[in-house]
Coordinates of C-alpha atoms and ligand atoms in Angstrom, one line a residue:
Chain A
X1099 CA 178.4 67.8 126.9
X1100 CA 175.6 67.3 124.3
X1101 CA 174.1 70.6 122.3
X1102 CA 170.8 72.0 123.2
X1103 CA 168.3 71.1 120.2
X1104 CA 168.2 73.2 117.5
X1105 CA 166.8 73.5 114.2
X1106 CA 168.6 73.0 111.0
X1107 CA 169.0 74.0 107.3
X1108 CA 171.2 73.1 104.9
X1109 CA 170.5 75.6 101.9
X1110 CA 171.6 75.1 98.7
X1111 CA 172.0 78.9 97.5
X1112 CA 173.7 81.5 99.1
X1113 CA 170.0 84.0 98.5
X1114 CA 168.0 81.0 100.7
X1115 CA 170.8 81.2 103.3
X1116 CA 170.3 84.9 103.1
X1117 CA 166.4 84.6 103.5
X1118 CA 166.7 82.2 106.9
X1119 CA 168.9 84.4 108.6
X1120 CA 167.0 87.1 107.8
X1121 CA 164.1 85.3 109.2
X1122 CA 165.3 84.0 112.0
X1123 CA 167.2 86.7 114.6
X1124 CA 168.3 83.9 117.0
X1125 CA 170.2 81.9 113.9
X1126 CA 173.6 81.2 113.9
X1127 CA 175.9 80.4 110.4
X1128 CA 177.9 77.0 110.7
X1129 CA 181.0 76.8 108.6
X1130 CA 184.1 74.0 109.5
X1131 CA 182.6 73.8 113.1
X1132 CA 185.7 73.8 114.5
X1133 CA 184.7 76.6 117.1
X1134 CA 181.0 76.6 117.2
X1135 CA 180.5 72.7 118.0
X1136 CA 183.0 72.9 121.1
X1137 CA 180.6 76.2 122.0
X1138 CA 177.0 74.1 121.7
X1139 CA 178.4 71.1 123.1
X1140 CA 179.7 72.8 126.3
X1141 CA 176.1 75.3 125.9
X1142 CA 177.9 78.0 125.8
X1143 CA 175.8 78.6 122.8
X1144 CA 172.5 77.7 121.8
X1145 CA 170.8 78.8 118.7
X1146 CA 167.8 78.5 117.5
X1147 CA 168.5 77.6 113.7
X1148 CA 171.7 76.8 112.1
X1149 CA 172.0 77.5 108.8
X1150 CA 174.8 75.0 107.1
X1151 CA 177.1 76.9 104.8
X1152 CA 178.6 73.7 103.6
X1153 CA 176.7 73.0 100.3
X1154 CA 176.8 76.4 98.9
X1155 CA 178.2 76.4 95.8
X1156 CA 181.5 78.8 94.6
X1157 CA 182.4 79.4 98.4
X1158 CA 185.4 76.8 97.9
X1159 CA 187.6 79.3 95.6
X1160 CA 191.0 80.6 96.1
X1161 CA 191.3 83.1 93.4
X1162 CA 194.5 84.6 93.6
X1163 CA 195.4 87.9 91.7
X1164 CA 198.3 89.8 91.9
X1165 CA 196.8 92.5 94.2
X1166 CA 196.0 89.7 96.5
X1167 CA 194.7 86.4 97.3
X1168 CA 190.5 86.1 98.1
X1169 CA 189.7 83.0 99.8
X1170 CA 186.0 82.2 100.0
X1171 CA 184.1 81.0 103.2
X1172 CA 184.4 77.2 102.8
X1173 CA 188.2 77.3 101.9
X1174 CA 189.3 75.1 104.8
X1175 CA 193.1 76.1 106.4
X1176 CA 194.5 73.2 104.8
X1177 CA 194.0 73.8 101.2
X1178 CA 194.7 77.8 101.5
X1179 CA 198.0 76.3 103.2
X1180 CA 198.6 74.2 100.7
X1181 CA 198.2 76.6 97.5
X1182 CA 201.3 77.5 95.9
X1183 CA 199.8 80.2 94.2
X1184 CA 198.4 82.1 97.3
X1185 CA 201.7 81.2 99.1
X1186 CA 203.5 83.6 96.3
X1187 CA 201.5 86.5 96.4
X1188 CA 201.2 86.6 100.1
X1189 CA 203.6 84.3 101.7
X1190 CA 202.4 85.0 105.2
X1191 CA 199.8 83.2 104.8
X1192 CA 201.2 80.0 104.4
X1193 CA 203.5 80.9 107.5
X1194 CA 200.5 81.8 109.8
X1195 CA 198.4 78.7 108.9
X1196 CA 201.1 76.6 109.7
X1197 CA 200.4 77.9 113.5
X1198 CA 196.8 77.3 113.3
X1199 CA 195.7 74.5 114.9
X1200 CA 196.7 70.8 114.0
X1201 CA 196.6 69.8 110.4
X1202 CA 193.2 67.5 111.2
X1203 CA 191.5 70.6 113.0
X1204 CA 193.1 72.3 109.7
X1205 CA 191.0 69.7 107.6
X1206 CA 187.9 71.3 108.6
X1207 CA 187.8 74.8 110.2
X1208 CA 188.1 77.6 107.6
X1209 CA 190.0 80.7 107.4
X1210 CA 187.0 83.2 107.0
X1211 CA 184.8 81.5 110.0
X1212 CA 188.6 81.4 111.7
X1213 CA 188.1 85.3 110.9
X1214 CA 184.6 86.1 112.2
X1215 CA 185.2 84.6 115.2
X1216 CA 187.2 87.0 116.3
X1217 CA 189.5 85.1 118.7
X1218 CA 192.0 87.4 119.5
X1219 CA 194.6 84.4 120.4
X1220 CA 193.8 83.2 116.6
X1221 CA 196.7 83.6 113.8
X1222 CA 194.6 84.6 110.8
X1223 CA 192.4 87.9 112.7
X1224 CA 195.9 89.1 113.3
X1225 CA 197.7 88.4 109.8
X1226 CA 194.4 89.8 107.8
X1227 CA 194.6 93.2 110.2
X1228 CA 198.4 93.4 109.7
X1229 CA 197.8 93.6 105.9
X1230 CA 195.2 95.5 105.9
X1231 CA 192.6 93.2 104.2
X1232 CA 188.8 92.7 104.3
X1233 CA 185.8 90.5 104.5
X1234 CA 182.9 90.6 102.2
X1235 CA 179.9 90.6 103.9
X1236 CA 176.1 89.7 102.4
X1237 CA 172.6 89.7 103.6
X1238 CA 169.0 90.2 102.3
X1239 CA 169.3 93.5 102.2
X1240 CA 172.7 93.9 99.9
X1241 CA 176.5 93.2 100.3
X1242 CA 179.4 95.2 101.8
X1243 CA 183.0 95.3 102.1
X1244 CA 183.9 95.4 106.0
X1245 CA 188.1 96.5 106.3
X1246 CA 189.8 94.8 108.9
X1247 CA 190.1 97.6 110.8
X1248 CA 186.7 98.0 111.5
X1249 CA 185.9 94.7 111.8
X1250 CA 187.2 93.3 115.0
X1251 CA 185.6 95.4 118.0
X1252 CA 185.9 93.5 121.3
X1253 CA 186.8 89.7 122.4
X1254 CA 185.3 87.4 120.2
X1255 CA 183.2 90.0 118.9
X1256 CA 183.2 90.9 115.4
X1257 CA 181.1 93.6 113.2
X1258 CA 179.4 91.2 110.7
X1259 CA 175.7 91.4 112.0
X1260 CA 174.3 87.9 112.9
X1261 CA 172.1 88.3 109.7
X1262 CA 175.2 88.3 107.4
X1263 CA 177.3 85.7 105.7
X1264 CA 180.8 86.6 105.5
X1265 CA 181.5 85.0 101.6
X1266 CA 185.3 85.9 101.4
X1267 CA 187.8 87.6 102.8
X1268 CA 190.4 89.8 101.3
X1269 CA 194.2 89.0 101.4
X1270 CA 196.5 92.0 100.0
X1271 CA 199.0 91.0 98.4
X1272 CA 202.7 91.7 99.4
X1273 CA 204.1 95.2 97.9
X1274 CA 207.5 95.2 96.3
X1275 CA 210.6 95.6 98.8
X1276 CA 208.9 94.4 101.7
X1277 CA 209.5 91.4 103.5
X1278 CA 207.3 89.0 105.9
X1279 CA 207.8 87.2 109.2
X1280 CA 205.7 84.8 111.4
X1281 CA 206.3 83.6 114.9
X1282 CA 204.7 82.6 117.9
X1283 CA 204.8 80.7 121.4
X1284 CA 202.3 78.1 122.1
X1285 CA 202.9 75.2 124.9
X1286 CA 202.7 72.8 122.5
X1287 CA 203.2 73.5 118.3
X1288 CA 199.4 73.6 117.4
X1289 CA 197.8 75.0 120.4
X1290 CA 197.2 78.7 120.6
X1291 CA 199.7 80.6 120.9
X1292 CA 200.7 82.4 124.5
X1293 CA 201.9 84.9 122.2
X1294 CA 202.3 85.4 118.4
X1295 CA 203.8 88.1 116.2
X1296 CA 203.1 88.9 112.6
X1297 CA 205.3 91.4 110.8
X1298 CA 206.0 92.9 107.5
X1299 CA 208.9 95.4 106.6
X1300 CA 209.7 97.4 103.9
X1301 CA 213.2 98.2 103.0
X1302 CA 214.7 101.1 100.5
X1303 CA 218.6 101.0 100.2
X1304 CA 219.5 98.6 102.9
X1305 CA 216.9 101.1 105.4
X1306 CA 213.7 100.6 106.9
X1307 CA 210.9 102.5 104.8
X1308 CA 207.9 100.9 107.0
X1309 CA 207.8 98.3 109.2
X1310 CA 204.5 97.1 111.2
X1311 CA 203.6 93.7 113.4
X1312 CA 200.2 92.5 114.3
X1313 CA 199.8 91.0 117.4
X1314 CA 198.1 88.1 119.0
X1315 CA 196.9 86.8 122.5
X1316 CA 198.2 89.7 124.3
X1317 CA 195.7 92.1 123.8
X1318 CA 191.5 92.0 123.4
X1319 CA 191.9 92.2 120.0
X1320 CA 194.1 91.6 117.4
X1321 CA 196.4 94.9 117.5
X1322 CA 198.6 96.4 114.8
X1323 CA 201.0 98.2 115.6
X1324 CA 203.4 101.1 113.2
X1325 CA 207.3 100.3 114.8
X1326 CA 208.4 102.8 111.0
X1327 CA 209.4 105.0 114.0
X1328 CA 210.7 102.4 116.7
X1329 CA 213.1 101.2 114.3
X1330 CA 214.7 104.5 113.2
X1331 CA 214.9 103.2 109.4
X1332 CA 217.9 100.0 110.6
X1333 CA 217.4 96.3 112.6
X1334 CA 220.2 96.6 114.9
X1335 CA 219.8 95.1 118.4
X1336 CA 219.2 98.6 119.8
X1337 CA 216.3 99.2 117.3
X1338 CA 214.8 96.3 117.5
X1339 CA 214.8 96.9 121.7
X1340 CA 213.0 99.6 121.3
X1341 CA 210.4 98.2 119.1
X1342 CA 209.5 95.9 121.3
X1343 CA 208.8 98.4 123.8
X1344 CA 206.5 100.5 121.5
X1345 CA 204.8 97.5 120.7
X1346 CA 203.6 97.1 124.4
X1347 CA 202.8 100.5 125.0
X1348 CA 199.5 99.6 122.1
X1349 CA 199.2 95.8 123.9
X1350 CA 197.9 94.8 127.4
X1351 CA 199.2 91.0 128.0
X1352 CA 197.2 89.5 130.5
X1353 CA 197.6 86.3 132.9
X1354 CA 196.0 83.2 132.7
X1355 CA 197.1 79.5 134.2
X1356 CA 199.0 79.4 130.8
X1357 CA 201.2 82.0 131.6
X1358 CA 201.7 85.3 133.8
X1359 CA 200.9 88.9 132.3
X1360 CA 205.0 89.7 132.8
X1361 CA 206.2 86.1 130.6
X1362 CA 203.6 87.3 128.0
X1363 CA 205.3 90.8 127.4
X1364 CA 208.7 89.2 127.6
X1365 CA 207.4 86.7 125.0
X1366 CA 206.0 90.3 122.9
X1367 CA 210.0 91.6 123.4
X1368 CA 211.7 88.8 121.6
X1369 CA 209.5 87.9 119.4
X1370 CA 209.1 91.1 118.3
X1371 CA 212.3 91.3 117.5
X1372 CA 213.0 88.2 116.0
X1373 CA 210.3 88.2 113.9
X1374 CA 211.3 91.8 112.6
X1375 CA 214.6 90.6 111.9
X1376 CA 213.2 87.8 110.0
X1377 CA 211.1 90.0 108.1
X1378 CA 214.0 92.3 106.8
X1379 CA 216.0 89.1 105.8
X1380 CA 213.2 88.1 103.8
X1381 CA 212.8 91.6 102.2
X1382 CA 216.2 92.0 101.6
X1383 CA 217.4 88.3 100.1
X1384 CA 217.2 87.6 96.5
X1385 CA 213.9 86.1 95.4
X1386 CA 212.6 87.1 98.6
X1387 CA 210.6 85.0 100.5
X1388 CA 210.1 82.5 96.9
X1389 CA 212.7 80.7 98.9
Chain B
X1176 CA 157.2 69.4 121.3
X1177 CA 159.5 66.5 119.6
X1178 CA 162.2 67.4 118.2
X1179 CA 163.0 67.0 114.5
X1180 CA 164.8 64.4 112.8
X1181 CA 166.9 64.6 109.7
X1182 CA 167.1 61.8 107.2
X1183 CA 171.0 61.1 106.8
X1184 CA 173.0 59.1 104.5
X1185 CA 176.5 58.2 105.4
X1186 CA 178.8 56.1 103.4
X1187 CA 180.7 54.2 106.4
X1188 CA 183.6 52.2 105.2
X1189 CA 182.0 51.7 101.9
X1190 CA 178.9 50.9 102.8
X1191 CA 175.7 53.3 102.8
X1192 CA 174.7 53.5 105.9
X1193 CA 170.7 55.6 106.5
X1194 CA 169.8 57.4 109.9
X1195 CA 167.2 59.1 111.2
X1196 CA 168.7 61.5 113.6
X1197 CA 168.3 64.9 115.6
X1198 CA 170.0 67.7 113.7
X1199 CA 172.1 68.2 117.2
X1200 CA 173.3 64.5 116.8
X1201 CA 177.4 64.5 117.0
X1202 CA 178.7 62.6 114.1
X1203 CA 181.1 60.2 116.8
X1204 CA 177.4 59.3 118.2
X1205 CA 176.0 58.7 115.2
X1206 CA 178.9 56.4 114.5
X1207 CA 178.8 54.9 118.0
X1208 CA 175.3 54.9 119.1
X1209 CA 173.1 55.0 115.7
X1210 CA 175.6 52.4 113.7
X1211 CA 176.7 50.5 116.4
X1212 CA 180.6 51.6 115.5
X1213 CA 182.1 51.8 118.8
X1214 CA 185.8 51.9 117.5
X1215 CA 185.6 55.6 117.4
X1216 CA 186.3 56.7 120.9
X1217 CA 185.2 60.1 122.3
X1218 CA 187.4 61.5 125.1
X1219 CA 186.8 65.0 125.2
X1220 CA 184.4 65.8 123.2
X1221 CA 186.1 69.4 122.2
X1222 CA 188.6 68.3 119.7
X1223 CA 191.4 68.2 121.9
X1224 CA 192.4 64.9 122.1
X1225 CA 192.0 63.3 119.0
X1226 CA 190.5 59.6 120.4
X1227 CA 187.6 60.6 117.6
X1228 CA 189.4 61.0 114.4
X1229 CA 188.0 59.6 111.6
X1230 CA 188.7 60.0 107.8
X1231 CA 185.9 62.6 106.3
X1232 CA 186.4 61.9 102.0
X1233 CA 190.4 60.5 103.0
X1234 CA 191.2 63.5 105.6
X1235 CA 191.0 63.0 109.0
X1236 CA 188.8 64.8 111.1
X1237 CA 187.3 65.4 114.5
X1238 CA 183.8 63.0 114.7
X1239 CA 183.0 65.4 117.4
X1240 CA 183.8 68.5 115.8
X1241 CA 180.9 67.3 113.2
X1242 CA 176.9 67.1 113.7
X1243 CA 175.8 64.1 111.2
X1244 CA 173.7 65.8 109.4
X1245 CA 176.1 68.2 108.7
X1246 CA 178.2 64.5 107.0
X1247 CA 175.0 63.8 104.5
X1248 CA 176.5 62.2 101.3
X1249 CA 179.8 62.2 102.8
X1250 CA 182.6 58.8 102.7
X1251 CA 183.9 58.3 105.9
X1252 CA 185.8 55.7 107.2
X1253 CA 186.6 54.5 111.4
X1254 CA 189.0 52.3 112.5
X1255 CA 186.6 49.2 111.8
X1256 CA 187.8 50.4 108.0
X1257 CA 191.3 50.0 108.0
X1258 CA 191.9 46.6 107.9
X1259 CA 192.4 45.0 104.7
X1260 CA 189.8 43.5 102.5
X1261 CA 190.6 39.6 103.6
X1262 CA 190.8 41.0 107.5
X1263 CA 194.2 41.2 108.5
X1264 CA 195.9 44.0 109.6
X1265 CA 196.6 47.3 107.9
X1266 CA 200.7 48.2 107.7
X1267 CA 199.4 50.8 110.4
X1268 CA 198.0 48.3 112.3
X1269 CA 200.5 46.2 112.1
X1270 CA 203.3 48.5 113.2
X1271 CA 201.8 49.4 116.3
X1272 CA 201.3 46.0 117.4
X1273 CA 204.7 45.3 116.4
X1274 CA 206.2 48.3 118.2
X1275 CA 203.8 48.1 121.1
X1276 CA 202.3 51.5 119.9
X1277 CA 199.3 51.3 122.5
X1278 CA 198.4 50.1 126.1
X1279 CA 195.0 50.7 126.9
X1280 CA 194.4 51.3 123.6
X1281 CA 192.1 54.3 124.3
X1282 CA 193.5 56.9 122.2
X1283 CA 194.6 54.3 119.1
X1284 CA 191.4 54.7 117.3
X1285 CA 192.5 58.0 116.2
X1286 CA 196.0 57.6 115.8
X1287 CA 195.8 55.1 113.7
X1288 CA 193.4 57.2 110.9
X1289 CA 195.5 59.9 111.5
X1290 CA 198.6 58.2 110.5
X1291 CA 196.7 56.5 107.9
X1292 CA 196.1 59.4 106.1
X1293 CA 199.2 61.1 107.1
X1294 CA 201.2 58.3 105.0
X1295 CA 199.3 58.2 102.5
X1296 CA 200.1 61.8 101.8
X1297 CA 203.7 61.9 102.9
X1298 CA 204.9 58.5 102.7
X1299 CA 208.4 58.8 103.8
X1300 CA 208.7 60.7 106.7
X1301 CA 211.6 62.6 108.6
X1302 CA 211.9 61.8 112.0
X1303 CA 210.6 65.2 112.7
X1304 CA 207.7 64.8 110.7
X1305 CA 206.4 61.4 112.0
X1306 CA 206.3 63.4 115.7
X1307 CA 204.6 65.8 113.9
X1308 CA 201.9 63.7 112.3
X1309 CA 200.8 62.9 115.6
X1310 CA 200.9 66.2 117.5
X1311 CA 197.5 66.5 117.2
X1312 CA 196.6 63.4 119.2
X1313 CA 197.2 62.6 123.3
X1314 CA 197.6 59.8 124.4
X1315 CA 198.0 59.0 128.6
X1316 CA 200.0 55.7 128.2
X1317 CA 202.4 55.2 126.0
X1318 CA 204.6 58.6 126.2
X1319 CA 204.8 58.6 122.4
X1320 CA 208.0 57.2 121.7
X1321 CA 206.7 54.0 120.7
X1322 CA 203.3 55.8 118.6
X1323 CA 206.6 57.4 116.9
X1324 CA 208.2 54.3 115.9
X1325 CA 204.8 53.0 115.1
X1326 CA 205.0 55.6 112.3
X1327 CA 208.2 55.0 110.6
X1328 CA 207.7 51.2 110.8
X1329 CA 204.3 51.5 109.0
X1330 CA 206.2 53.5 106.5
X1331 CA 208.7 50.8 106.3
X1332 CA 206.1 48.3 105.9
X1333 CA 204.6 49.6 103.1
X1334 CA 207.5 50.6 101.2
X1335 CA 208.3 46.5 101.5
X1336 CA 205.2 45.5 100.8
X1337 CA 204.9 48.0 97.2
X1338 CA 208.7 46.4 97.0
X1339 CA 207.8 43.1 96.8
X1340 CA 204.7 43.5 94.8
X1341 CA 207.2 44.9 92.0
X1342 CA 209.3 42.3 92.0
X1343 CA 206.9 40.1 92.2
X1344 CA 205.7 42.0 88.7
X1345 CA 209.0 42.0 87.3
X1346 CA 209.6 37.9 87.7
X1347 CA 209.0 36.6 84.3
X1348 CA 205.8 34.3 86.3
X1349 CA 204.7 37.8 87.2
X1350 CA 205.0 39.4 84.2
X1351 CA 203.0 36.5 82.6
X1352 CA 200.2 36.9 85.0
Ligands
FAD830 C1 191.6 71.8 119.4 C2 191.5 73.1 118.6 C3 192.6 73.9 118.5 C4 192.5 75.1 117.7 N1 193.6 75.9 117.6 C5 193.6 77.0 116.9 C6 194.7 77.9 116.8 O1 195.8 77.6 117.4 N2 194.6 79.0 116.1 C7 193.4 79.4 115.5 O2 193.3 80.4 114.9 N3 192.3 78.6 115.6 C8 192.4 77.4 116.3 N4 191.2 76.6 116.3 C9 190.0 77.1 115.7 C10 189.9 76.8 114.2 O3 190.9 77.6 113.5 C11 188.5 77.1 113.6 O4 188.6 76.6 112.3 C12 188.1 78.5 113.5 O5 188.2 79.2 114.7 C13 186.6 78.6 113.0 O6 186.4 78.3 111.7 P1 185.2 77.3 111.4 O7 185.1 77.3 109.9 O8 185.4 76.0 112.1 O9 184.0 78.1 112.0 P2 182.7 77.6 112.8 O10 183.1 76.9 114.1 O11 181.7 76.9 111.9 O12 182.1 79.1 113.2 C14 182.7 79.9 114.2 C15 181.9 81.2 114.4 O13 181.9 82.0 113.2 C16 180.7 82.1 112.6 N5 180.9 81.9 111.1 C17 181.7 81.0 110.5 N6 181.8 81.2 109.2 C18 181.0 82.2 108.9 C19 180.6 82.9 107.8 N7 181.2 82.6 106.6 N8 179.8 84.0 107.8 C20 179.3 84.4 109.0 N9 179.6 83.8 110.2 C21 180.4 82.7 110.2 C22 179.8 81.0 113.2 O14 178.5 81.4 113.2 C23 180.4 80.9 114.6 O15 179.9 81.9 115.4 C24 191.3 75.5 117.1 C25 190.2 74.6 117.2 C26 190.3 73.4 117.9 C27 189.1 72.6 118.0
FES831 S1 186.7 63.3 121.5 FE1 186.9 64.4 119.6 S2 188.9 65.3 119.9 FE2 188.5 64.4 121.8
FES832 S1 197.3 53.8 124.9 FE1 196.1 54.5 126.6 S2 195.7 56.5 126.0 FE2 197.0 55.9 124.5

């Protein structure tokens, strides 16, 4: 249980970073650590070079704005969970990172290496696809913005090219009349989760405009899904039945020793709907989800 | 070929510490087998069980989540840090000998940095949040309930303890001090 040798570089600008991935095809970025050492101490992976992100400089900043909240690559969970700021623009956030890991695994790992990784049982893939954000990627050869959308393609497989930093990603931040709900089943709080659910709903006159949930741990990826239609515009027990059934015709929950494939899309059912109906609450209560 | 080896600087416990170690070193070796530290225990070696915790600039964090090189410049402190300056035991310390908080004493190491920190930045906690200060940890002995009450009597101890220092301050032979 000891990593294979590798070299290492600790570069002090983002450009050198740049320059030694470039150089060196069988590099690999380390961020918090939180995933990658558990992967070279097992061998599961074995790079050639690491390239240590954690004495780049500006990489630490939260900058929050009010069309979103931009977290840079060594913003570790624990202080984007504890920002105030971020929380108001985009309070799922905040109720997402409360589900990642435990706080001293928090401490460390950050939300954009959290998001690169790709796990699809991870809370933050599923919350940045849900509101439609992005990472910013760079590399030798020039920068780009890669949606969320496009960015998660299989199981732990995402689209940044192993020459590329991710440097921030892209929070949106949440549009007037809409509401936000988190939830998710895990064996113990702090483990990932069997099943999660992240939801946002907009509502116009007591009705549903919109409502979507992303979805974690029961499919390959993280998987949004549109339940506008589902719901037919109200959160009644009916409705939100039937949302829970369109949401698994997009999701394929699969068995493990954790739990069987048929507990999994029971788990997608009610917490479909109770994170829905959360969501509308929060839309439709004064002050919203300040509270 | 030999493999390279990274000049390091650790602050351990207040004291600078220098290593000379391969870049693939984990910092709960370094501790262990470089510094001769052996209070940080390694169980799993993932960052599942928490027996490695040790406080990274005050906030705890997996020793075998980190390479050491990765630590350069960096204040860290093990469980060989928490007792107080003239030796005796820390509130933290205390409380789990007082509430029989361990057995084999495996897992303690990290519990007791954990909670450390964990007071220090909630020093009154709910039942509820004393249980969850130490969710992250596993321990095989104990069942908890006593790591638990290890947790709120720490608190209690140090509450006392800053109580008594102010009255101490506010007795006229204090004040004069
Ligand atoms: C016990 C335990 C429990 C956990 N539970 C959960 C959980 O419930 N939910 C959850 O979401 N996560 C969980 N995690 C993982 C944790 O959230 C990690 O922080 C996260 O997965 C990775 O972030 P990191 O900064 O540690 O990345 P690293 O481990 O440093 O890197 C992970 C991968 O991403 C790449 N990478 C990282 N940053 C960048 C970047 N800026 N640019 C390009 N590539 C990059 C690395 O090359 C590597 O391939 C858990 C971890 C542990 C050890
Ligand atoms: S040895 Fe580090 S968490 Fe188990
Ligand atoms: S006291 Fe033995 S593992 Fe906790």
């Amino acid at each position: 249980m000891k990593p294979a040798p590798f070299a290492y570089r600790r570069p002090a600008t983002l450009p050198e970073a740049l320059e030694l991935l470039a150089a060196e095809p069988d590099a690999k970025v380390l961020a918090g650590g939180q995933s990658l050492v558990p992967l070279l101490s097992m061998r599961l992976a074995a790079p050639g070079l690491l390239v240590d992100l954690n004495s780049l400089p500006d990489l630490g900043e939260i900058n929050v704005a009010p069309d979103g909240v931009r977290v840079g690559a060594l913003v570790r969970h624990a202080d984007l969970l504890a920002s105030a700021e971020a929380r108001r623009v985009q309070p799922l956030l905040a109720m997402a990172l409360a589900h990642v890991a435990h706080a001293t695994i928090r401490n460390r790992g950050t939300t954009v290496g959290s998001i690169v990784h790709a796990d699809a049982s991870a809370e933050m893939p599923a919350v940045l696809s849900l509101l439609g954000g992005s990472v910013t990627a760079e590399s030798a050869s020039g920068s780009r913005t890669i949606p969320a959308g496009e960015l998660f393609v299989g199981p732990l497989e995402s689209s940044l090219r192993p020459d590329e930093v991710a440097t921030s990603a892209f929070f949106p931040a949440l549009p007037p009349d809409t509401g936000v709900g988190f939830d998710e089943v895990a064996r113990r709080h702090g483990d990932y989760a069997l099943c999660g659910v992240a939801a946002q709903v907009r509502v116009v006159d007591g009705a549903v405009a919109a409502a979507s949930a992303g979805y974690l741990s029961v499919a390959d990826v993280p998987t949004v899904v549109d339940l506008t239609e589902a719901l037919g515009g109200a959160v009644t027990d009916a409705s939100l039945a039937a949302a829970g059934e369109a949401a698994l015709e997009h999701l394929d929950p699969a068995a493990d020793i954790h739990a069987t494939a048929a507990y999994r899309a029971q788990l997608v059912r009610v917490l479909t709907a109770r994170v829905l109906r959360a969501a509308y609450a929060d839309a439709t209560t004064e002050g919203g989800s300040e509270a | 070929m030999s493999e390279e080896q990274h000049d390091v600087r650790l602050v351990v416990n207040g004291v600078t510490r220098e290593i000379r170690v391969p870049a693939r070193r984990l910092l709960s070796d370094a501790l262990r087998h470089d510094l001769g530290l052996t209070g940080t225990h390694v169980g799993c070696e993932h960052g599942v069980c928490g027996a490695c915790t040790i406080l990274v600039d005050g906030r705890p964090m997996r020793a075998c989540l980190m390479l050491a090189v990765s630590a350069e410049g960096a204040e860290l402190t093990t469980v060989e840090g928490l007792t107080e300056p003239d030796g005796s035991l820390s509130p933290v310390q205390q409380a789990f000998a007082e509430c029989h908080g361990l057995q084999c004493g495996f897992c303690t190491p990290g519990f007791l940095t954990t909670i450390t920190a964990g007071l220090r930045e909630n020093p009154h906690p709910t039942h509820d949040e004393a249980r969850e200060m130490v969710g992250g940890n596993l321990c095989r002995c104990t069942g908890y309930q006593n790591i638990v009450k290890a947790v709120e009597r720490a608190a209690a101890i140090t509450a006392e303890t800053a109580a008594a220092v102010a009255e101490t301050a506010e007795t006229p032979e204090g004040a004069a001090r």
